[in-house]
Coordinates of C-alpha atoms and ligand atoms in Angstrom, one line a residue:
X1 CA -17.4 -23.2 24.4
X2 CA -14.0 -22.7 23.3
X3 CA -13.3 -21.8 19.6
X4 CA -10.8 -24.8 19.4
X5 CA -13.9 -27.0 19.6
X6 CA -15.5 -25.1 16.4
X7 CA -12.5 -24.9 14.1
X8 CA -10.2 -27.4 12.4
X9 CA -6.9 -27.4 10.5
X10 CA -7.9 -27.3 6.5
X11 CA -5.1 -28.1 4.1
X12 CA -4.4 -25.4 1.3
X13 CA -1.7 -25.2 -1.4
X14 CA -0.3 -21.5 -1.8
X15 CA -1.0 -20.2 -5.3
X16 CA 2.2 -18.2 -5.1
X17 CA 5.0 -20.5 -3.4
X18 CA 3.3 -23.8 -3.7
X19 CA 3.8 -24.8 -0.3
X20 CA 1.1 -26.9 1.5
X21 CA -0.1 -25.6 4.7
X22 CA -2.8 -25.8 7.0
X23 CA -5.4 -22.9 8.1
X24 CA -7.8 -23.0 10.8
X25 CA -11.3 -22.9 9.6
X26 CA -14.7 -22.9 11.3
X27 CA -16.3 -26.1 10.8
X28 CA -19.4 -26.1 8.8
X29 CA -22.7 -25.9 10.3
X30 CA -21.2 -25.6 13.8
X31 CA -21.4 -21.6 14.3
X32 CA -24.9 -20.8 15.5
X33 CA -26.5 -18.0 14.3
X34 CA -27.5 -15.3 17.2
X35 CA -28.5 -12.1 15.5
X36 CA -28.2 -9.5 12.6
X37 CA -26.9 -6.0 12.8
X38 CA -28.7 -3.2 10.8
X39 CA -25.3 -3.3 8.2
X40 CA -25.8 -7.1 7.9
X41 CA -22.9 -8.3 10.4
X42 CA -24.3 -11.6 11.5
X43 CA -23.4 -12.3 15.3
X44 CA -23.0 -16.0 16.6
X45 CA -23.2 -17.8 19.6
X46 CA -20.0 -18.3 21.2
X47 CA -17.5 -17.7 18.1
X48 CA -16.7 -14.9 15.8
X49 CA -16.0 -16.4 12.6
X50 CA -14.6 -13.2 11.2
X51 CA -11.3 -14.1 13.0
X52 CA -11.0 -17.2 10.4
X53 CA -11.7 -15.7 7.5
X54 CA -8.1 -14.8 6.2
X55 CA -6.2 -17.5 4.6
X56 CA -2.5 -16.7 5.5
X57 CA 0.6 -18.9 3.8
X58 CA 2.8 -18.9 6.5
X59 CA 5.8 -19.6 4.4
X60 CA 5.6 -16.6 2.1
X61 CA 3.2 -14.3 3.7
X62 CA 0.8 -14.4 0.9
X63 CA -3.0 -14.0 2.4
X64 CA -6.5 -13.5 1.1
X65 CA -10.1 -14.0 1.9
X66 CA -11.1 -17.6 0.6
X67 CA -13.1 -16.0 -2.2
X68 CA -9.9 -14.5 -3.6
X69 CA -7.4 -17.0 -2.6
X70 CA -6.7 -18.7 -5.9
X71 CA -7.5 -15.7 -8.0
X72 CA -4.0 -14.4 -8.8
X73 CA -2.6 -13.6 -12.3
X74 CA 0.7 -14.2 -13.5
X75 CA 1.6 -10.3 -13.3
X76 CA -0.1 -10.3 -9.6
X77 CA 2.0 -13.3 -8.8
X78 CA 5.4 -12.0 -9.9
X79 CA 4.6 -8.7 -7.8
X80 CA 3.6 -10.5 -4.8
X81 CA 6.7 -12.5 -4.8
X82 CA 9.0 -9.5 -5.5
X83 CA 7.2 -7.4 -2.9
X84 CA 5.8 -9.8 -0.2
X85 CA 7.5 -13.1 -0.4
X86 CA 11.1 -11.9 -0.7
X87 CA 11.0 -9.9 2.7
X88 CA 8.6 -12.1 4.4
X89 CA 10.4 -13.3 8.0
X90 CA 7.2 -13.6 10.5
X91 CA 7.0 -16.7 12.1
X92 CA 3.6 -18.0 13.2
X93 CA 3.1 -20.2 16.5
X94 CA 1.0 -23.1 15.6
X95 CA -2.5 -22.3 17.6
X96 CA -5.4 -24.1 17.9
X97 CA -7.5 -20.7 18.1
X98 CA -7.2 -17.2 17.2
X99 CA -7.8 -14.7 19.5
X100 CA -8.8 -10.8 18.2
X101 CA -5.0 -9.7 18.1
X102 CA -4.1 -13.0 16.0
X103 CA -6.9 -12.2 13.6
X104 CA -6.0 -8.1 13.2
X105 CA -2.3 -9.6 11.9
X106 CA -3.9 -11.8 9.4
X107 CA -5.8 -9.2 8.1
X108 CA -3.1 -6.6 7.9
X109 CA -1.2 -9.2 5.9
X110 CA -4.4 -9.7 3.7
X111 CA -4.3 -5.8 3.1
X112 CA -0.8 -5.9 2.0
X113 CA -1.5 -8.6 -0.5
X114 CA -4.5 -6.6 -2.2
X115 CA -2.1 -3.5 -2.4
X116 CA 0.6 -5.3 -4.1
X117 CA -1.8 -7.1 -6.1
X118 CA -3.9 -4.1 -6.9
X119 CA -7.3 -5.6 -6.3
X120 CA -10.6 -4.3 -7.3
X121 CA -12.3 -1.9 -5.1
X122 CA -14.9 -4.9 -4.3
X123 CA -12.0 -6.9 -2.5
X124 CA -10.4 -4.3 -0.9
X125 CA -13.9 -2.9 0.3
X126 CA -15.0 -6.2 1.5
X127 CA -11.8 -6.7 3.4
X128 CA -12.4 -3.4 5.1
X129 CA -15.9 -4.2 5.7
X130 CA -14.9 -7.3 7.8
X131 CA -12.1 -5.8 9.4
X132 CA -14.4 -2.8 10.8
X133 CA -17.2 -5.6 12.0
X134 CA -13.9 -7.5 13.6
X135 CA -13.3 -4.5 15.6
X136 CA -16.9 -4.2 16.9
X137 CA -17.1 -7.8 18.0
X138 CA -13.4 -7.3 19.6
X139 CA -15.0 -4.1 21.4
X140 CA -18.0 -5.9 22.5
X141 CA -16.0 -9.1 24.1
X142 CA -14.4 -6.7 26.5
X143 CA -15.4 -5.8 30.0
X144 CA -17.3 -2.6 29.9
X145 CA -14.6 -1.2 32.5
X146 CA -11.9 -1.1 29.7
X147 CA -13.6 2.3 28.3
X148 CA -10.4 3.6 26.8
X149 CA -9.6 0.3 24.6
X150 CA -13.0 0.3 23.8
X151 CA -13.4 3.7 22.2
X152 CA -9.9 3.0 20.4
X153 CA -11.7 -0.1 18.7
X154 CA -15.2 1.7 18.1
X155 CA -12.7 4.5 16.2
X156 CA -11.2 1.9 14.4
X157 CA -14.3 0.1 13.5
X158 CA -15.8 3.5 12.1
X159 CA -12.8 4.2 10.0
X160 CA -12.8 1.0 8.5
X161 CA -16.2 0.7 7.7
X162 CA -16.0 4.2 6.2
X163 CA -13.3 3.0 3.8
X164 CA -15.4 0.0 2.9
X165 CA -18.2 2.3 2.2
X166 CA -15.9 4.4 -0.2
X167 CA -14.5 1.4 -1.9
X168 CA -18.0 -0.3 -2.5
X169 CA -19.5 2.8 -4.2
X170 CA -16.7 2.7 -6.4
X171 CA -17.3 -0.9 -6.7
X172 CA -21.2 -0.1 -7.5
X173 CA -20.1 2.2 -10.0
X174 CA -17.7 0.6 -12.0
X175 CA -18.0 -3.5 -11.3
X176 CA -20.5 -5.9 -12.6
X177 CA -23.1 -7.3 -10.3
X178 CA -22.7 -9.8 -8.1
X179 CA -20.4 -7.8 -6.2
X180 CA -18.6 -9.8 -3.5
X181 CA -21.2 -12.5 -4.0
X182 CA -24.2 -10.4 -3.4
X183 CA -27.1 -9.5 -5.6
X184 CA -28.1 -5.6 -6.4
X185 CA -30.7 -5.5 -3.8
X186 CA -28.5 -7.2 -1.1
X187 CA -25.4 -5.1 -1.9
X188 CA -27.7 -1.8 -1.8
X189 CA -29.1 -2.9 1.7
X190 CA -25.5 -3.3 2.8
X191 CA -24.5 0.4 1.5
X192 CA -27.7 1.9 3.3
X193 CA -26.8 -0.2 6.6
X194 CA -23.2 1.2 6.3
X195 CA -24.5 4.6 5.5
X196 CA -27.0 4.6 8.8
X197 CA -23.7 3.6 10.7
X198 CA -21.8 6.4 9.6
X199 CA -24.7 8.7 10.0
X200 CA -24.4 9.7 6.1
X201 CA -28.3 10.4 6.2
X202 CA -28.5 11.8 2.5
X203 CA -26.6 8.6 1.2
X204 CA -28.9 6.5 3.6
X205 CA -31.9 8.0 2.2
X206 CA -30.8 7.8 -1.5
X207 CA -30.1 3.7 -1.0
X208 CA -33.2 3.2 1.0
X209 CA -35.2 4.9 -1.9
X210 CA -33.6 2.7 -4.6
X211 CA -34.6 -0.6 -2.6
X212 CA -38.2 0.6 -1.8
X213 CA -38.6 1.3 -5.8
X214 CA -37.1 -2.0 -6.5
X215 CA -40.0 -3.9 -8.0
X216 CA -37.9 -7.3 -7.6
X217 CA -37.2 -6.6 -3.7
X218 CA -38.9 -9.0 -1.4
X219 CA -41.1 -8.1 1.5
X220 CA -38.7 -8.6 4.1
X221 CA -36.0 -6.5 2.2
X222 CA -38.2 -3.7 1.9
X223 CA -39.3 -4.0 5.6
X224 CA -35.6 -3.9 6.6
X225 CA -35.4 -1.0 4.5
X226 CA -37.8 0.9 6.4
X227 CA -36.3 -0.2 9.5
X228 CA -33.5 1.7 8.3
X229 CA -35.4 4.6 7.3
X230 CA -36.8 5.0 10.8
X231 CA -33.0 5.0 12.0
X232 CA -32.0 7.6 9.8
X233 CA -35.2 10.0 11.2
X234 CA -33.8 9.3 14.6
X235 CA -30.5 10.3 13.7
X236 CA -31.6 13.4 12.1
X237 CA -33.7 14.4 15.0
X238 CA -31.2 13.9 17.3
X239 CA -28.8 16.2 15.3
X240 CA -31.5 18.9 15.2
X241 CA -32.2 18.6 19.2
Ligands
LIG301 ZN1 3.4 -18.9 0.2

């Protein structure tokens, strides 16, 4: 099934320039879940919803993830107008679906917005996490003969997951839970998964220990932590060989 059958044009009002515009959004309940990766990335059949996660105002260039789109202070708004809108001159074609390259451009605008907004670490981390996952999906979507491009995308994925991890560590130390809408245990499970992906085995063991000792953690969460522990053992055994 083509993406265009699973998305629709949703109306938004830009909190910066007040323009009304439409943004492609995945229809609710239409993306079918297929599997979950160990760092909690959810994979869907026939669509990658991450491609549609950035709302971008085509008039002024302001861009953000939906959960942060409306959250702009007077000070941030002024900065965005001065540093983004006044020099924004990109033209976006009216499309009925996005490919990965379209999505990457949208994420880049969201990063620019985040920098100018001086966003919290959690917001930056969430953006880096989604960007890393987007590169993973992009690599998976290619024919396996395209080894050079796949290698490049795998590297970009790890770069962004590493950035996400660093922002999230900072958020965990300095921000109140829930962070990015995740409760403490889910957030720690995400961090443990990222550490495994990044082969930071000591840090992974630390988070896994925190989850296993948490009396509020459900059995399935602890089982997941034990699975991660096995992966850490494997990584360590490999590096000893
Ligand atoms: Zn705007």
